[in-house]
Amino acid sequence: MTTPGRGLHGHVLETLGPAITAGEYPPGSVLRTDELAQRFDVSRSVMREAVRVLESMHLVESRRRVGVTVRPRSEWNVYDPQVIRWRLAGADRPQQLRSLTVLRSAIEPVAARLAAKHATADQCAELTECALGMVAHSKGHQLEGYLLHDVAFHRVILNASGNEMFARLGDVVAEVLAGRTHHDVMFEDPDPAAVTLHVQVAEAVRAGDAARAEHLTKEITEGALQELDILAP
Amino acid sequence: MTTPGRGLHGHVLETLGPAITAGEYPPGSVLRTDELAQRFDVSRSVMREAVRVLESMHLVESRRRVGVTVRPRSEWNVYDPQVIRWRLAGADRPQQLRSLTVLRSAIEPVAARLAAKHATADQCAELTECALGMVAHSKGHQLEGYLLHDVAFHRVILNASGNEMFARLGDVVAEVLAGRTHHDVMFEDPDPAAVTLHVQVAEAVRAGDAARAEHLTKEITEGALQELDILAP
DNA sequence: GACTCTTGAATTTGTCGTACTTAATGGGTT
DNA sequence: AACCCATTAAGTACGACAAATTCAAGAGTC
C-alpha cells in the first residue's frame, strides 16, 4: 500500500513529508535547502526536487533570500493521497480519520444514488458478490477477509457513480476502513446490521432504486460516524 | 486567482500541465526530459523539477531507460487545485464543471448541517452579511457584485463546518460559481428563488437548525445541477 | 534626537552546464 | 530458450554564476 519512495528524492520526501505534516516544523518555520541537503546527505539538486514536490502540495513555500517556509495547515492540499497517507501515519491520525469519515458520510450516499442510475450489469454483479463475501466473512473473526470485501464494495459504488471525483476517493475510503479494522474500533465481528445494509444497498442498486440506495448508504456512513462518536448528521 | 507560474519551472508547468490534462499527450505517450528541456529552452535541472511536480500530481510517471510516460486520467490527482484549474481552462471544461457541481451537491448540504452546529457568532454575522449582499446585487445586472457575495457565502459555510476537507473546497466552489457567471448560463439576473434560499440558509445556521440548513442548501445545489441538465439526486 | 529614505552588502534560492552512475530494455550470441 | 552485453534515458553530484530580497548602516531632514 505504501509507496516505497523511489530514488533518493523519494526517500527524502518520505522523511520530510511526515515530519512537516506531523507539525514537527510549525507553520512559519524556515528551512534552508543546503542545510537539508547536508542533513539528508544528498545533493542540492535532489533536495530541490523534493522541495518542489512539497511546494506543489502547498506544504511549504520557497522564497529567495528567505528559505523554505512551512505553510499553515489550512493551506495544505489535504486531498493529496500522499499527504493523507503521511497524516494518517502521524500524530493527528484520529483527527484525520474523523475528517475523512465525515467526508465519506457526505460523498457515499450521493455516489450510491448515482450508482443506482449508472451501474452496469457487471458492476451490479460485482457489488452483490462483494456483499455476499462480507456475509461469508462476518462471523468467526475473519476480519481481514471481511475488510477486503468491504473495501471492494465501496470502491465499486464510487466507480459506478460515474463521477471521477467520487471514484478517486476509493483509496481514501479504503484507508479509513483499513484504519478502523486494524487500529481502532473493531475487535470482534462486524455489526450484523451493517452487513445487512450492504446487501440491501447492492439490491437497491441492482433494482435501480436511487432513493433507497442513497438512504441505506446514509445509514451505513452514519454508523461509521457513531463509531467515532461524531454527532450523526 | 491564477498562479502566475513563478520562475522558469513554473512557466514550464503552466504550459505542460494544461497540455497533458487537455489530452494533447494521450495516456501512454512518452516524453523525454532532454527533448522537453530543449523545446522549452530551459536547463535539464529546471525540466526535471517540473517533471517531479507533474509526477506528484500523478499526471506522469518517470522511469529509467523509458522516459516520462503520461498516466491514464483515472490516476490523476483530480483534487489538486492546479489540476482543476488546468482542466477548467481546457477542452473538457464542461465535463469538469459537471463533476465539480455534483461534488458540490454532495458536500455543501452536509457542510451546512455542520455549520449550523459549529458556526461562531462572527461567522453567522458574516453569513447574513453575504446573503444581504446577494439580495442587494440581485437586480439590474450586477452580476459581478452578486458573484462576489455568493462565493463568500459558500466559503463561510464550508469554513464554519469545522471540517478541514470541506474548507479546502472553497476554491473549487468559487471556481464553479465564477465559471457559471462568466461563461455559461447566467446572462440575466440570478434566480430570485435562489437568492431567497441563501437568506434562509443564513437564518437557519444562525438559529442552529441543522436539518433545515441542510435541506435548504440541498435545494440550492439541486438548482445548480438542473442548470447543467444533470438529473437531480 | 528621532525619523525616513537611500544605498549597498550579505544571503539564499534560481538557473545552468557537465560529468558520471544506474537501471532497464532490446538485440545478439551461445 | 537462456544468457550476456551494448545502448539509452533517467538519476545523481558538483561547481559556478545570476537574481532577488532582506537587513543594516549611513545620509539627510524635520
PDB file of C-alpha atoms in Angstrom, chain A residues 59-204:
ATOM      1  CA  LEU A  59       3.089  22.261   2.455  1.00  0.00           C
ATOM      2  CA  VAL A  60       5.916  24.768   2.055  1.00  0.00           C
ATOM      3  CA  GLU A  61       6.724  27.900   0.143  1.00  0.00           C
ATOM      4  CA  SER A  62      10.135  28.667  -1.262  1.00  0.00           C
ATOM      5  CA  ARG A  63      11.256  32.287  -1.430  1.00  0.00           C
ATOM      6  CA  ARG A  64      14.543  33.871  -2.335  1.00  0.00           C
ATOM      7  CA  ARG A  65      16.803  35.101   0.392  1.00  0.00           C
ATOM      8  CA  VAL A  66      14.372  33.646   2.933  1.00  0.00           C
ATOM      9  CA  GLY A  67      14.382  29.908   2.525  1.00  0.00           C
ATOM     10  CA  VAL A  68      11.691  27.250   2.565  1.00  0.00           C
ATOM     11  CA  THR A  69       8.918  28.273   4.933  1.00  0.00           C
ATOM     12  CA  VAL A  70       6.284  25.872   6.229  1.00  0.00           C
ATOM     13  CA  ARG A  71       2.755  26.948   5.350  1.00  0.00           C
ATOM     14  CA  PRO A  72      -0.178  26.827   7.806  1.00  0.00           C
ATOM     15  CA  ARG A  73      -2.251  23.655   7.792  1.00  0.00           C
ATOM     16  CA  SER A  74      -5.209  25.482   6.320  1.00  0.00           C
ATOM     17  CA  GLU A  75      -3.340  25.810   3.027  1.00  0.00           C
ATOM     18  CA  TRP A  76      -2.191  22.217   2.657  1.00  0.00           C
ATOM     19  CA  ASN A  77      -3.540  20.114  -0.193  1.00  0.00           C
ATOM     20  CA  VAL A  78      -5.338  17.781   2.176  1.00  0.00           C
ATOM     21  CA  TYR A  79      -6.783  15.751  -0.702  1.00  0.00           C
ATOM     22  CA  ASP A  80      -3.361  14.717  -1.943  1.00  0.00           C
ATOM     23  CA  PRO A  81      -3.173  10.962  -1.340  1.00  0.00           C
ATOM     24  CA  GLN A  82       0.419  11.253  -0.186  1.00  0.00           C
ATOM     25  CA  VAL A  83      -0.465  13.973   2.331  1.00  0.00           C
ATOM     26  CA  ILE A  84      -3.358  11.854   3.571  1.00  0.00           C
ATOM     27  CA  ARG A  85      -1.024   8.897   3.990  1.00  0.00           C
ATOM     28  CA  TRP A  86       1.516  10.949   5.881  1.00  0.00           C
ATOM     29  CA  ARG A  87      -1.082  12.412   8.210  1.00  0.00           C
ATOM     30  CA  LEU A  88      -2.661   9.026   8.845  1.00  0.00           C
ATOM     31  CA  ALA A  89       0.763   7.701   9.819  1.00  0.00           C
ATOM     32  CA  GLY A  90       1.406  10.596  12.183  1.00  0.00           C
ATOM     33  CA  ALA A  91       0.186  12.126  15.382  1.00  0.00           C
ATOM     34  CA  ASP A  92      -3.127  13.548  14.195  1.00  0.00           C
ATOM     35  CA  ARG A  93      -4.306  10.245  12.821  1.00  0.00           C
ATOM     36  CA  PRO A  94      -7.502  10.356  14.903  1.00  0.00           C
ATOM     37  CA  GLN A  95      -8.364  13.851  13.718  1.00  0.00           C
ATOM     38  CA  GLN A  96      -7.646  12.827  10.140  1.00  0.00           C
ATOM     39  CA  LEU A  97      -9.827   9.724  10.406  1.00  0.00           C
ATOM     40  CA  ARG A  98     -12.670  11.872  11.693  1.00  0.00           C
ATOM     41  CA  SER A  99     -12.382  14.350   8.847  1.00  0.00           C
ATOM     42  CA  LEU A 100     -12.306  11.584   6.275  1.00  0.00           C
ATOM     43  CA  THR A 101     -15.248   9.761   7.842  1.00  0.00           C
ATOM     44  CA  VAL A 102     -17.321  12.923   7.699  1.00  0.00           C
ATOM     45  CA  LEU A 103     -16.272  13.305   4.069  1.00  0.00           C
ATOM     46  CA  ARG A 104     -17.415   9.738   3.440  1.00  0.00           C
ATOM     47  CA  SER A 105     -20.778  10.486   5.022  1.00  0.00           C
ATOM     48  CA  ALA A 106     -21.283  13.289   2.530  1.00  0.00           C
ATOM     49  CA  ILE A 107     -19.996  11.553  -0.590  1.00  0.00           C
ATOM     50  CA  GLU A 108     -21.063   7.932  -0.414  1.00  0.00           C
ATOM     51  CA  PRO A 109     -24.844   8.346  -0.193  1.00  0.00           C
ATOM     52  CA  VAL A 110     -24.825  10.573  -3.283  1.00  0.00           C
ATOM     53  CA  ALA A 111     -22.453   8.168  -5.005  1.00  0.00           C
ATOM     54  CA  ALA A 112     -24.826   5.294  -4.254  1.00  0.00           C
ATOM     55  CA  ARG A 113     -27.722   7.265  -5.670  1.00  0.00           C
ATOM     56  CA  LEU A 114     -25.817   7.874  -8.894  1.00  0.00           C
ATOM     57  CA  ALA A 115     -24.604   4.279  -8.974  1.00  0.00           C
ATOM     58  CA  ALA A 116     -28.196   3.080  -8.897  1.00  0.00           C
ATOM     59  CA  LYS A 117     -28.748   5.001 -12.109  1.00  0.00           C
ATOM     60  CA  HIS A 118     -25.484   4.347 -13.915  1.00  0.00           C
ATOM     61  CA  ALA A 119     -24.184   0.984 -12.756  1.00  0.00           C
ATOM     62  CA  THR A 120     -23.559  -1.577 -15.485  1.00  0.00           C
ATOM     63  CA  ALA A 121     -24.652  -5.197 -15.204  1.00  0.00           C
ATOM     64  CA  ASP A 122     -21.072  -6.181 -14.442  1.00  0.00           C
ATOM     65  CA  GLN A 123     -20.838  -3.649 -11.654  1.00  0.00           C
ATOM     66  CA  CYS A 124     -24.108  -4.853 -10.152  1.00  0.00           C
ATOM     67  CA  ALA A 125     -22.837  -8.411 -10.226  1.00  0.00           C
ATOM     68  CA  GLU A 126     -19.558  -7.387  -8.609  1.00  0.00           C
ATOM     69  CA  LEU A 127     -21.488  -5.493  -5.969  1.00  0.00           C
ATOM     70  CA  THR A 128     -23.614  -8.453  -4.917  1.00  0.00           C
ATOM     71  CA  GLU A 129     -20.523 -10.621  -4.979  1.00  0.00           C
ATOM     72  CA  CYS A 130     -18.807  -8.251  -2.543  1.00  0.00           C
ATOM     73  CA  ALA A 131     -21.860  -8.118  -0.316  1.00  0.00           C
ATOM     74  CA  LEU A 132     -22.050 -11.892  -0.221  1.00  0.00           C
ATOM     75  CA  GLY A 133     -18.351 -12.026   0.556  1.00  0.00           C
ATOM     76  CA  MET A 134     -18.972  -9.731   3.501  1.00  0.00           C
ATOM     77  CA  VAL A 135     -21.741 -12.006   4.745  1.00  0.00           C
ATOM     78  CA  ALA A 136     -19.496 -15.041   4.386  1.00  0.00           C
ATOM     79  CA  HIS A 137     -16.749 -13.403   6.477  1.00  0.00           C
ATOM     80  CA  SER A 138     -18.992 -11.724   9.040  1.00  0.00           C
ATOM     81  CA  LYS A 139     -18.716 -14.443  11.693  1.00  0.00           C
ATOM     82  CA  GLY A 140     -15.796 -16.070  13.398  1.00  0.00           C
ATOM     83  CA  HIS A 141     -13.156 -13.352  13.464  1.00  0.00           C
ATOM     84  CA  GLN A 142     -12.415 -13.287   9.741  1.00  0.00           C
ATOM     85  CA  LEU A 143     -11.777  -9.545   9.878  1.00  0.00           C
ATOM     86  CA  GLU A 144      -9.218  -9.481   7.070  1.00  0.00           C
ATOM     87  CA  GLY A 145     -11.485 -11.243   4.620  1.00  0.00           C
ATOM     88  CA  TYR A 146     -14.368  -9.026   5.649  1.00  0.00           C
ATOM     89  CA  LEU A 147     -12.310  -5.869   5.171  1.00  0.00           C
ATOM     90  CA  LEU A 148     -11.240  -6.975   1.702  1.00  0.00           C
ATOM     91  CA  HIS A 149     -14.828  -7.323   0.527  1.00  0.00           C
ATOM     92  CA  ASP A 150     -15.952  -4.193   2.354  1.00  0.00           C
ATOM     93  CA  VAL A 151     -13.304  -2.084   0.601  1.00  0.00           C
ATOM     94  CA  ALA A 152     -14.134  -3.647  -2.756  1.00  0.00           C
ATOM     95  CA  PHE A 153     -17.822  -2.941  -2.204  1.00  0.00           C
ATOM     96  CA  HIS A 154     -17.338   0.762  -1.590  1.00  0.00           C
ATOM     97  CA  ARG A 155     -14.894   1.036  -4.471  1.00  0.00           C
ATOM     98  CA  VAL A 156     -17.454  -0.382  -6.860  1.00  0.00           C
ATOM     99  CA  ILE A 157     -20.076   2.064  -5.624  1.00  0.00           C
ATOM    100  CA  LEU A 158     -17.746   5.019  -6.065  1.00  0.00           C
ATOM    101  CA  ASN A 159     -16.660   3.885  -9.514  1.00  0.00           C
ATOM    102  CA  ALA A 160     -20.188   3.072 -10.630  1.00  0.00           C
ATOM    103  CA  SER A 161     -21.310   6.579  -9.727  1.00  0.00           C
ATOM    104  CA  GLY A 162     -19.744   7.686 -12.980  1.00  0.00           C
ATOM    105  CA  ASN A 163     -18.215  10.727 -11.281  1.00  0.00           C
ATOM    106  CA  GLU A 164     -14.447  10.864 -11.474  1.00  0.00           C
ATOM    107  CA  MET A 165     -14.187  12.964  -8.314  1.00  0.00           C
ATOM    108  CA  PHE A 166     -16.039  10.296  -6.381  1.00  0.00           C
ATOM    109  CA  ALA A 167     -14.095   7.480  -7.984  1.00  0.00           C
ATOM    110  CA  ARG A 168     -10.802   8.964  -6.820  1.00  0.00           C
ATOM    111  CA  LEU A 169     -11.911   8.683  -3.197  1.00  0.00           C
ATOM    112  CA  GLY A 170     -11.698   4.910  -3.376  1.00  0.00           C
ATOM    113  CA  ASP A 171      -8.244   4.928  -1.834  1.00  0.00           C
ATOM    114  CA  VAL A 172      -9.374   7.251   0.933  1.00  0.00           C
ATOM    115  CA  VAL A 173     -12.298   5.027   1.845  1.00  0.00           C
ATOM    116  CA  ALA A 174     -10.019   2.003   1.736  1.00  0.00           C
ATOM    117  CA  GLU A 175      -7.638   3.725   4.119  1.00  0.00           C
ATOM    118  CA  VAL A 176     -10.420   4.653   6.539  1.00  0.00           C
ATOM    119  CA  LEU A 177     -11.895   1.167   6.558  1.00  0.00           C
ATOM    120  CA  ALA A 178      -8.480  -0.418   6.996  1.00  0.00           C
ATOM    121  CA  GLY A 179      -7.665   2.003   9.781  1.00  0.00           C
ATOM    122  CA  ARG A 180     -10.847   1.096  11.604  1.00  0.00           C
ATOM    123  CA  THR A 181     -10.179  -2.622  11.331  1.00  0.00           C
ATOM    124  CA  HIS A 182      -6.512  -2.583  12.237  1.00  0.00           C
ATOM    125  CA  HIS A 183      -6.139   0.068  14.885  1.00  0.00           C
ATOM    126  CA  ASP A 184      -9.277   1.356  16.384  1.00  0.00           C
ATOM    127  CA  VAL A 185     -12.708   0.066  16.979  1.00  0.00           C
ATOM    128  CA  MET A 186     -13.239  -3.433  15.701  1.00  0.00           C
ATOM    129  CA  PHE A 187     -12.043  -6.240  17.867  1.00  0.00           C
ATOM    130  CA  GLU A 188     -14.967  -8.564  17.358  1.00  0.00           C
ATOM    131  CA  ASP A 189     -17.132  -9.458  14.419  1.00  0.00           C
ATOM    132  CA  PRO A 190     -18.654  -6.585  12.449  1.00  0.00           C
ATOM    133  CA  ASP A 191     -22.107  -5.277  13.263  1.00  0.00           C
ATOM    134  CA  PRO A 192     -24.677  -7.647  11.652  1.00  0.00           C
ATOM    135  CA  ALA A 193     -26.922  -4.667  10.876  1.00  0.00           C
ATOM    136  CA  ALA A 194     -24.161  -3.108   8.788  1.00  0.00           C
ATOM    137  CA  VAL A 195     -23.719  -6.329   6.849  1.00  0.00           C
ATOM    138  CA  THR A 196     -27.422  -6.446   6.098  1.00  0.00           C
ATOM    139  CA  LEU A 197     -27.358  -2.847   4.945  1.00  0.00           C
ATOM    140  CA  HIS A 198     -24.613  -3.610   2.436  1.00  0.00           C
ATOM    141  CA  VAL A 199     -26.637  -6.470   0.985  1.00  0.00           C
ATOM    142  CA  GLN A 200     -29.659  -4.202   0.721  1.00  0.00           C
ATOM    143  CA  VAL A 201     -27.632  -1.477  -0.987  1.00  0.00           C
ATOM    144  CA  ALA A 202     -26.484  -3.996  -3.570  1.00  0.00           C
ATOM    145  CA  GLU A 203     -30.107  -4.960  -4.148  1.00  0.00           C
ATOM    146  CA  ALA A 204     -31.254  -1.352  -4.428  1.00  0.00           C
TER     147      ALA A 204
END
